[in-house]
C-alpha cells in the first residue's frame, strides 16, 4: 500500500510549505506548515479541501499521482480560509465538471472571494453524499474558527476530516500519519496553533467536540500537521482541555524592561518561586519573546505574573500587546500577580490590576511597584509576593 493511502480509498494529497515565514502574517513557522488535502475514492471521487494557492500545481500533481486521468467529481469545502480554499479556481479549470460541496455560508464565501457562482451541492447539518462505496456526512461546526466551518465524516472508514480542528504547525517530513512521523515535536506546536488561532473560540470547540464525540473515530484528518491514528484520544483530550481553558500547574512570568530594572524584579520572583519548588517556571522578556509561544504557555499553565515599566503614563508597548492578545481570547481564569516600575509617576501596576479586573481574574498578593532602582525593601516585596503565590499554588495542588 502506498504511504499516501492512509486508509483504504482515502489518499493524502497535501503539500508542505517551508518558505512562508509568518502564518497569517503573524505567527512564525520555524518548522514550516502543511496544507492537507485528501481524496476519498469511491465509484466517484471527492477531494476534501485544497491548499494554499502557491502550491496548487503540486496538489494537482499529487491528485494525478493517486487517480491518474480519472476526474475529481466533488470538492468538499470544510473551511474557506484561503490557506485551504485559494486553489479552488485552479482545480475547477482542471476539473470543469467538479461540483462544489459546502453549506450555504461556504458557498456564499466562494462567490465572495473568488467570484465563483456555480451549481453546487449545498449541504445542511447532517447531510450526506454517496460516492458509491464511500459515504461522506457533513457536520457543521460553526466558529471553529470561522462561521462556515464543517467537519466531514466517512463512516465506512471511520475517518473524520476535521478542518483546522486538531491541526498543528509543523511540516510533514516524509511521513503522514502519527505512526510515520516523530510526534513529540508536534504537541507544543498544536498548543501554539490553538492558542494563536483558535483560542478565542473555546465554547464553539466544546460544542463541536460534543457533536463529534460520539463518532467511533479511527482516523482524524486535519488540514494541518499529521494524520492522527494512534494518538486520536490524546489529540481529542488536548483539544477538550484547551477549549475549556483548563490549565496545569506551572508559572509564566512575562515582563517588559528597557533598562533592566523591571527585569530584576522578574528574576528575583522567578528565583524565589523556584526555591519554593512550584515549577515549571517560564520567564519571557516580551521585547524578544515570540508572542505565540508566550500565549501557548499561558494557555497551558495556571499562574501568570506580568511586569511592566510605566511608559508615557501607560504600559510598556510589548506588555500591552500581550494583554490585548489575552483579552481577545477571553481566558476565563488564571492565578494572576503583577509588578511594575516607574521613575516619576507610576501607572503600570495599577493598569495591570485593571487588566485583571477586566478579565475577571483575582489578583494574588500585593503588586510590587518600584520607584527607580530596586531597594532591599523592593526585593523583600518580590519575595513576599512569590511566597504568597507559592502558598496558594501549593494549597491548590493538595
Ligand atoms: C520612553 C519612556 C517613557 C517613560 N514614561 C514614564 C512615565 O510616564 N512615568 C514614569 O514614572 N516613568 C516613565 N518612564 C521611566 C521608566 O518607567 C523607568 O525608567 C523604569 O525604571 C524603566 O524600567 P526598566 O529598567 O525595566 O526598563 C519612561 C521611560 C521611558 C524610556
Ligand atoms: Fe483556518
Ligand atoms: Fe488552516
JSON list of C-alpha atoms in Angstrom, two decimals, residues 128-299:
[
{"chain": "A", "resi": 128, "resn": "UNK", "atom": "CA", "xyz": [-24.57, 13.37, 3.22]},
{"chain": "A", "resi": 129, "resn": "UNK", "atom": "CA", "xyz": [-23.10, 12.49, -0.12]},
{"chain": "A", "resi": 130, "resn": "UNK", "atom": "CA", "xyz": [-22.94, 8.96, -1.52]},
{"chain": "A", "resi": 131, "resn": "UNK", "atom": "CA", "xyz": [-19.77, 8.38, -3.54]},
{"chain": "A", "resi": 132, "resn": "UNK", "atom": "CA", "xyz": [-20.60, 4.73, -4.24]},
{"chain": "A", "resi": 133, "resn": "UNK", "atom": "CA", "xyz": [-18.88, 2.52, -1.68]},
{"chain": "A", "resi": 134, "resn": "UNK", "atom": "CA", "xyz": [-17.99, 5.50, 0.50]},
{"chain": "A", "resi": 135, "resn": "UNK", "atom": "CA", "xyz": [-20.32, 7.97, 2.18]},
{"chain": "A", "resi": 136, "resn": "UNK", "atom": "CA", "xyz": [-19.47, 11.45, 3.36]},
{"chain": "A", "resi": 137, "resn": "UNK", "atom": "CA", "xyz": [-21.54, 13.01, 6.14]},
{"chain": "A", "resi": 138, "resn": "UNK", "atom": "CA", "xyz": [-21.34, 16.69, 6.98]},
{"chain": "A", "resi": 139, "resn": "UNK", "atom": "CA", "xyz": [-21.37, 18.12, 10.47]},
{"chain": "A", "resi": 140, "resn": "UNK", "atom": "CA", "xyz": [-21.48, 21.88, 10.82]},
{"chain": "A", "resi": 141, "resn": "UNK", "atom": "CA", "xyz": [-19.12, 23.13, 13.50]},
{"chain": "A", "resi": 142, "resn": "UNK", "atom": "CA", "xyz": [-19.56, 26.91, 13.24]},
{"chain": "A", "resi": 143, "resn": "UNK", "atom": "CA", "xyz": [-16.86, 29.20, 14.67]},
{"chain": "A", "resi": 144, "resn": "UNK", "atom": "CA", "xyz": [-14.16, 26.53, 14.80]},
{"chain": "A", "resi": 145, "resn": "UNK", "atom": "CA", "xyz": [-12.79, 29.04, 13.91]},
{"chain": "A", "resi": 146, "resn": "UNK", "atom": "CA", "xyz": [-14.87, 30.62, 11.08]},
{"chain": "A", "resi": 147, "resn": "UNK", "atom": "CA", "xyz": [-18.68, 30.66, 10.72]},
{"chain": "A", "resi": 148, "resn": "UNK", "atom": "CA", "xyz": [-18.80, 28.24, 7.77]},
{"chain": "A", "resi": 149, "resn": "UNK", "atom": "CA", "xyz": [-16.58, 25.52, 9.22]},
{"chain": "A", "resi": 150, "resn": "UNK", "atom": "CA", "xyz": [-17.74, 21.95, 8.98]},
{"chain": "A", "resi": 151, "resn": "UNK", "atom": "CA", "xyz": [-16.26, 18.51, 9.51]},
{"chain": "A", "resi": 152, "resn": "UNK", "atom": "CA", "xyz": [-16.75, 15.61, 7.12]},
{"chain": "A", "resi": 153, "resn": "UNK", "atom": "CA", "xyz": [-17.18, 12.08, 8.38]},
{"chain": "A", "resi": 154, "resn": "UNK", "atom": "CA", "xyz": [-16.69, 8.91, 6.36]},
{"chain": "A", "resi": 155, "resn": "UNK", "atom": "CA", "xyz": [-18.48, 6.15, 8.31]},
{"chain": "A", "resi": 156, "resn": "UNK", "atom": "CA", "xyz": [-17.15, 3.25, 6.22]},
{"chain": "A", "resi": 157, "resn": "UNK", "atom": "CA", "xyz": [-13.57, 4.23, 7.09]},
{"chain": "A", "resi": 158, "resn": "UNK", "atom": "CA", "xyz": [-14.32, 5.79, 10.49]},
{"chain": "A", "resi": 159, "resn": "UNK", "atom": "CA", "xyz": [-12.39, 8.80, 9.29]},
{"chain": "A", "resi": 160, "resn": "UNK", "atom": "CA", "xyz": [-13.03, 12.39, 10.31]},
{"chain": "A", "resi": 161, "resn": "UNK", "atom": "CA", "xyz": [-11.90, 15.24, 8.06]},
{"chain": "A", "resi": 162, "resn": "UNK", "atom": "CA", "xyz": [-11.80, 17.87, 10.74]},
{"chain": "A", "resi": 163, "resn": "UNK", "atom": "CA", "xyz": [-10.60, 21.05, 9.04]},
{"chain": "A", "resi": 164, "resn": "UNK", "atom": "CA", "xyz": [-8.32, 23.18, 11.22]},
{"chain": "A", "resi": 165, "resn": "UNK", "atom": "CA", "xyz": [-9.53, 21.41, 14.38]},
{"chain": "A", "resi": 166, "resn": "UNK", "atom": "CA", "xyz": [-6.81, 19.06, 15.68]},
{"chain": "A", "resi": 167, "resn": "UNK", "atom": "CA", "xyz": [-4.32, 20.67, 13.29]},
{"chain": "A", "resi": 168, "resn": "UNK", "atom": "CA", "xyz": [-0.83, 21.85, 14.12]},
{"chain": "A", "resi": 169, "resn": "UNK", "atom": "CA", "xyz": [2.03, 23.87, 12.71]},
{"chain": "A", "resi": 170, "resn": "UNK", "atom": "CA", "xyz": [4.99, 21.83, 11.53]},
{"chain": "A", "resi": 171, "resn": "UNK", "atom": "CA", "xyz": [5.51, 20.40, 8.04]},
{"chain": "A", "resi": 172, "resn": "UNK", "atom": "CA", "xyz": [5.32, 16.65, 7.39]},
{"chain": "A", "resi": 173, "resn": "UNK", "atom": "CA", "xyz": [8.87, 15.41, 6.95]},
{"chain": "A", "resi": 174, "resn": "UNK", "atom": "CA", "xyz": [8.14, 12.40, 4.77]},
{"chain": "A", "resi": 175, "resn": "UNK", "atom": "CA", "xyz": [5.66, 10.58, 6.97]},
{"chain": "A", "resi": 176, "resn": "UNK", "atom": "CA", "xyz": [1.97, 11.46, 7.03]},
{"chain": "A", "resi": 177, "resn": "UNK", "atom": "CA", "xyz": [0.32, 9.63, 9.91]},
{"chain": "A", "resi": 178, "resn": "UNK", "atom": "CA", "xyz": [1.34, 9.80, 13.55]},
{"chain": "A", "resi": 179, "resn": "UNK", "atom": "CA", "xyz": [2.82, 6.33, 13.27]},
{"chain": "A", "resi": 180, "resn": "UNK", "atom": "CA", "xyz": [5.12, 7.54, 10.49]},
{"chain": "A", "resi": 181, "resn": "UNK", "atom": "CA", "xyz": [6.37, 10.83, 11.94]},
{"chain": "A", "resi": 182, "resn": "UNK", "atom": "CA", "xyz": [8.04, 11.72, 15.21]},
{"chain": "A", "resi": 183, "resn": "UNK", "atom": "CA", "xyz": [5.02, 13.09, 17.11]},
{"chain": "A", "resi": 184, "resn": "UNK", "atom": "CA", "xyz": [6.93, 14.63, 20.01]},
{"chain": "A", "resi": 185, "resn": "UNK", "atom": "CA", "xyz": [7.73, 17.86, 18.17]},
{"chain": "A", "resi": 186, "resn": "UNK", "atom": "CA", "xyz": [4.10, 18.50, 17.23]},
{"chain": "A", "resi": 187, "resn": "UNK", "atom": "CA", "xyz": [2.48, 18.74, 20.68]},
{"chain": "A", "resi": 188, "resn": "UNK", "atom": "CA", "xyz": [3.90, 22.17, 21.52]},
{"chain": "A", "resi": 189, "resn": "UNK", "atom": "CA", "xyz": [3.07, 23.34, 18.03]},
{"chain": "A", "resi": 190, "resn": "UNK", "atom": "CA", "xyz": [-0.51, 22.09, 18.39]},
{"chain": "A", "resi": 191, "resn": "UNK", "atom": "CA", "xyz": [-0.84, 24.18, 21.55]},
{"chain": "A", "resi": 192, "resn": "UNK", "atom": "CA", "xyz": [0.72, 27.19, 19.85]},
{"chain": "A", "resi": 193, "resn": "UNK", "atom": "CA", "xyz": [-1.59, 26.83, 16.83]},
{"chain": "A", "resi": 194, "resn": "UNK", "atom": "CA", "xyz": [-4.59, 26.56, 19.13]},
{"chain": "A", "resi": 195, "resn": "UNK", "atom": "CA", "xyz": [-3.60, 29.49, 21.37]},
{"chain": "A", "resi": 196, "resn": "UNK", "atom": "CA", "xyz": [-2.79, 31.74, 18.42]},
{"chain": "A", "resi": 197, "resn": "UNK", "atom": "CA", "xyz": [-5.62, 30.95, 16.04]},
{"chain": "A", "resi": 198, "resn": "UNK", "atom": "CA", "xyz": [-8.48, 29.09, 17.72]},
{"chain": "A", "resi": 199, "resn": "UNK", "atom": "CA", "xyz": [-8.02, 30.36, 21.30]},
{"chain": "A", "resi": 200, "resn": "UNK", "atom": "CA", "xyz": [-10.96, 32.77, 21.33]},
{"chain": "A", "resi": 201, "resn": "UNK", "atom": "CA", "xyz": [-13.43, 30.04, 20.35]},
{"chain": "A", "resi": 202, "resn": "UNK", "atom": "CA", "xyz": [-13.40, 27.70, 23.32]},
{"chain": "A", "resi": 203, "resn": "UNK", "atom": "CA", "xyz": [-17.19, 27.45, 23.52]},
{"chain": "A", "resi": 204, "resn": "UNK", "atom": "CA", "xyz": [-17.72, 26.57, 19.84]},
{"chain": "A", "resi": 205, "resn": "UNK", "atom": "CA", "xyz": [-14.91, 23.99, 20.08]},
{"chain": "A", "resi": 206, "resn": "UNK", "atom": "CA", "xyz": [-16.65, 22.44, 23.09]},
{"chain": "A", "resi": 207, "resn": "UNK", "atom": "CA", "xyz": [-19.88, 22.26, 21.06]},
{"chain": "A", "resi": 208, "resn": "UNK", "atom": "CA", "xyz": [-18.03, 20.65, 18.17]},
{"chain": "A", "resi": 209, "resn": "UNK", "atom": "CA", "xyz": [-16.43, 18.08, 20.48]},
{"chain": "A", "resi": 210, "resn": "UNK", "atom": "CA", "xyz": [-19.84, 17.22, 21.94]},
{"chain": "A", "resi": 211, "resn": "UNK", "atom": "CA", "xyz": [-21.23, 16.80, 18.45]},
{"chain": "A", "resi": 212, "resn": "UNK", "atom": "CA", "xyz": [-18.36, 14.71, 17.08]},
{"chain": "A", "resi": 213, "resn": "UNK", "atom": "CA", "xyz": [-17.54, 12.93, 20.32]},
{"chain": "A", "resi": 214, "resn": "UNK", "atom": "CA", "xyz": [-19.92, 10.03, 19.75]},
{"chain": "A", "resi": 215, "resn": "UNK", "atom": "CA", "xyz": [-18.36, 9.07, 16.42]},
{"chain": "A", "resi": 216, "resn": "UNK", "atom": "CA", "xyz": [-16.25, 5.88, 16.52]},
{"chain": "A", "resi": 217, "resn": "UNK", "atom": "CA", "xyz": [-13.18, 7.68, 15.23]},
{"chain": "A", "resi": 218, "resn": "UNK", "atom": "CA", "xyz": [-10.30, 5.62, 13.86]},
{"chain": "A", "resi": 219, "resn": "UNK", "atom": "CA", "xyz": [-8.53, 8.37, 11.91]},
{"chain": "A", "resi": 220, "resn": "UNK", "atom": "CA", "xyz": [-8.52, 12.16, 12.17]},
{"chain": "A", "resi": 221, "resn": "UNK", "atom": "CA", "xyz": [-7.51, 14.02, 9.02]},
{"chain": "A", "resi": 222, "resn": "UNK", "atom": "CA", "xyz": [-6.93, 17.70, 9.91]},
{"chain": "A", "resi": 223, "resn": "UNK", "atom": "CA", "xyz": [-5.94, 20.40, 7.43]},
{"chain": "A", "resi": 224, "resn": "UNK", "atom": "CA", "xyz": [-2.51, 20.94, 9.05]},
{"chain": "A", "resi": 225, "resn": "UNK", "atom": "CA", "xyz": [0.02, 18.51, 10.50]},
{"chain": "A", "resi": 226, "resn": "UNK", "atom": "CA", "xyz": [-0.03, 14.75, 10.95]},
{"chain": "A", "resi": 227, "resn": "UNK", "atom": "CA", "xyz": [-2.98, 12.46, 10.34]},
{"chain": "A", "resi": 228, "resn": "UNK", "atom": "CA", "xyz": [-3.91, 11.08, 13.74]},
{"chain": "A", "resi": 229, "resn": "UNK", "atom": "CA", "xyz": [-4.43, 7.35, 14.16]},
{"chain": "A", "resi": 230, "resn": "UNK", "atom": "CA", "xyz": [-2.52, 6.08, 17.17]},
{"chain": "A", "resi": 231, "resn": "UNK", "atom": "CA", "xyz": [-2.95, 9.33, 19.14]},
{"chain": "A", "resi": 232, "resn": "UNK", "atom": "CA", "xyz": [-6.60, 10.24, 18.41]},
{"chain": "A", "resi": 233, "resn": "UNK", "atom": "CA", "xyz": [-7.56, 10.03, 22.09]},
{"chain": "A", "resi": 234, "resn": "UNK", "atom": "CA", "xyz": [-4.67, 12.26, 23.16]},
{"chain": "A", "resi": 235, "resn": "UNK", "atom": "CA", "xyz": [-5.46, 14.80, 20.47]},
{"chain": "A", "resi": 236, "resn": "UNK", "atom": "CA", "xyz": [-9.16, 14.98, 21.37]},
{"chain": "A", "resi": 237, "resn": "UNK", "atom": "CA", "xyz": [-8.31, 15.19, 25.07]},
{"chain": "A", "resi": 238, "resn": "UNK", "atom": "CA", "xyz": [-5.84, 18.03, 24.47]},
{"chain": "A", "resi": 239, "resn": "UNK", "atom": "CA", "xyz": [-8.45, 19.95, 22.46]},
{"chain": "A", "resi": 240, "resn": "UNK", "atom": "CA", "xyz": [-11.01, 19.35, 25.16]},
{"chain": "A", "resi": 241, "resn": "UNK", "atom": "CA", "xyz": [-8.70, 20.73, 27.85]},
{"chain": "A", "resi": 242, "resn": "UNK", "atom": "CA", "xyz": [-7.52, 23.70, 25.79]},
{"chain": "A", "resi": 243, "resn": "UNK", "atom": "CA", "xyz": [-11.07, 24.69, 24.82]},
{"chain": "A", "resi": 244, "resn": "UNK", "atom": "CA", "xyz": [-12.13, 24.55, 28.47]},
{"chain": "A", "resi": 245, "resn": "UNK", "atom": "CA", "xyz": [-9.14, 26.84, 29.16]},
{"chain": "A", "resi": 246, "resn": "UNK", "atom": "CA", "xyz": [-8.05, 24.20, 31.64]},
{"chain": "A", "resi": 247, "resn": "UNK", "atom": "CA", "xyz": [-4.52, 24.76, 32.88]},
{"chain": "A", "resi": 248, "resn": "UNK", "atom": "CA", "xyz": [-1.92, 22.55, 34.51]},
{"chain": "A", "resi": 249, "resn": "UNK", "atom": "CA", "xyz": [0.34, 23.62, 37.39]},
{"chain": "A", "resi": 250, "resn": "UNK", "atom": "CA", "xyz": [3.02, 26.00, 36.21]},
{"chain": "A", "resi": 251, "resn": "UNK", "atom": "CA", "xyz": [4.05, 29.64, 36.18]},
{"chain": "A", "resi": 252, "resn": "UNK", "atom": "CA", "xyz": [4.61, 32.07, 33.33]},
{"chain": "A", "resi": 253, "resn": "UNK", "atom": "CA", "xyz": [6.44, 35.30, 34.14]},
{"chain": "A", "resi": 254, "resn": "UNK", "atom": "CA", "xyz": [6.11, 37.79, 31.28]},
{"chain": "A", "resi": 255, "resn": "UNK", "atom": "CA", "xyz": [7.73, 41.17, 31.59]},
{"chain": "A", "resi": 256, "resn": "UNK", "atom": "CA", "xyz": [8.90, 44.19, 29.67]},
{"chain": "A", "resi": 257, "resn": "UNK", "atom": "CA", "xyz": [12.04, 46.10, 30.50]},
{"chain": "A", "resi": 258, "resn": "UNK", "atom": "CA", "xyz": [14.14, 48.76, 28.81]},
{"chain": "A", "resi": 259, "resn": "UNK", "atom": "CA", "xyz": [16.98, 49.17, 31.27]},
{"chain": "A", "resi": 260, "resn": "UNK", "atom": "CA", "xyz": [16.76, 46.03, 33.35]},
{"chain": "A", "resi": 261, "resn": "UNK", "atom": "CA", "xyz": [15.02, 47.38, 36.46]},
{"chain": "A", "resi": 262, "resn": "UNK", "atom": "CA", "xyz": [11.71, 45.57, 35.95]},
{"chain": "A", "resi": 263, "resn": "UNK", "atom": "CA", "xyz": [13.68, 42.58, 34.75]},
{"chain": "A", "resi": 264, "resn": "UNK", "atom": "CA", "xyz": [15.47, 42.45, 38.08]},
{"chain": "A", "resi": 265, "resn": "UNK", "atom": "CA", "xyz": [12.13, 42.02, 39.83]},
{"chain": "A", "resi": 266, "resn": "UNK", "atom": "CA", "xyz": [11.15, 39.26, 37.37]},
{"chain": "A", "resi": 267, "resn": "UNK", "atom": "CA", "xyz": [14.38, 37.40, 38.01]},
{"chain": "A", "resi": 268, "resn": "UNK", "atom": "CA", "xyz": [14.02, 37.65, 41.76]},
{"chain": "A", "resi": 269, "resn": "UNK", "atom": "CA", "xyz": [10.41, 36.46, 41.73]},
{"chain": "A", "resi": 270, "resn": "UNK", "atom": "CA", "xyz": [11.37, 33.52, 39.50]},
{"chain": "A", "resi": 271, "resn": "UNK", "atom": "CA", "xyz": [14.25, 32.55, 41.78]},
{"chain": "A", "resi": 272, "resn": "UNK", "atom": "CA", "xyz": [12.10, 32.64, 44.89]},
{"chain": "A", "resi": 273, "resn": "UNK", "atom": "CA", "xyz": [9.32, 30.65, 43.21]},
{"chain": "A", "resi": 274, "resn": "UNK", "atom": "CA", "xyz": [11.91, 28.06, 42.21]},
{"chain": "A", "resi": 275, "resn": "UNK", "atom": "CA", "xyz": [13.15, 27.96, 45.79]},
{"chain": "A", "resi": 276, "resn": "UNK", "atom": "CA", "xyz": [9.56, 27.23, 46.78]},
{"chain": "A", "resi": 277, "resn": "UNK", "atom": "CA", "xyz": [9.52, 24.42, 44.17]},
{"chain": "A", "resi": 278, "resn": "UNK", "atom": "CA", "xyz": [6.41, 25.47, 42.33]},
{"chain": "A", "resi": 279, "resn": "UNK", "atom": "CA", "xyz": [7.72, 24.90, 38.80]},
{"chain": "A", "resi": 280, "resn": "UNK", "atom": "CA", "xyz": [7.68, 24.58, 35.90]},
{"chain": "A", "resi": 281, "resn": "UNK", "atom": "CA", "xyz": [8.51, 28.27, 35.52]},
{"chain": "A", "resi": 282, "resn": "UNK", "atom": "CA", "xyz": [8.78, 30.03, 32.16]},
{"chain": "A", "resi": 283, "resn": "UNK", "atom": "CA", "xyz": [10.21, 33.55, 32.06]},
{"chain": "A", "resi": 284, "resn": "UNK", "atom": "CA", "xyz": [9.72, 35.73, 28.96]},
{"chain": "A", "resi": 285, "resn": "UNK", "atom": "CA", "xyz": [11.19, 39.13, 28.13]},
{"chain": "A", "resi": 286, "resn": "UNK", "atom": "CA", "xyz": [8.37, 40.41, 25.94]},
{"chain": "A", "resi": 287, "resn": "UNK", "atom": "CA", "xyz": [10.60, 42.59, 23.76]},
{"chain": "A", "resi": 288, "resn": "UNK", "atom": "CA", "xyz": [12.26, 39.42, 22.48]},
{"chain": "A", "resi": 289, "resn": "UNK", "atom": "CA", "xyz": [9.88, 36.52, 23.11]},
{"chain": "A", "resi": 290, "resn": "UNK", "atom": "CA", "xyz": [7.63, 35.22, 20.37]},
{"chain": "A", "resi": 291, "resn": "UNK", "atom": "CA", "xyz": [4.06, 36.18, 21.40]},
{"chain": "A", "resi": 292, "resn": "UNK", "atom": "CA", "xyz": [2.54, 32.91, 20.21]},
{"chain": "A", "resi": 293, "resn": "UNK", "atom": "CA", "xyz": [4.96, 30.97, 22.44]},
{"chain": "A", "resi": 294, "resn": "UNK", "atom": "CA", "xyz": [4.01, 33.12, 25.41]},
{"chain": "A", "resi": 295, "resn": "UNK", "atom": "CA", "xyz": [0.32, 32.64, 24.60]},
{"chain": "A", "resi": 296, "resn": "UNK", "atom": "CA", "xyz": [0.88, 28.90, 24.25]},
{"chain": "A", "resi": 297, "resn": "UNK", "atom": "CA", "xyz": [2.33, 28.70, 27.75]},
{"chain": "A", "resi": 298, "resn": "UNK", "atom": "CA", "xyz": [-0.33, 30.94, 29.27]},
{"chain": "A", "resi": 299, "resn": "UNK", "atom": "CA", "xyz": [-2.96, 28.60, 27.81]}
]
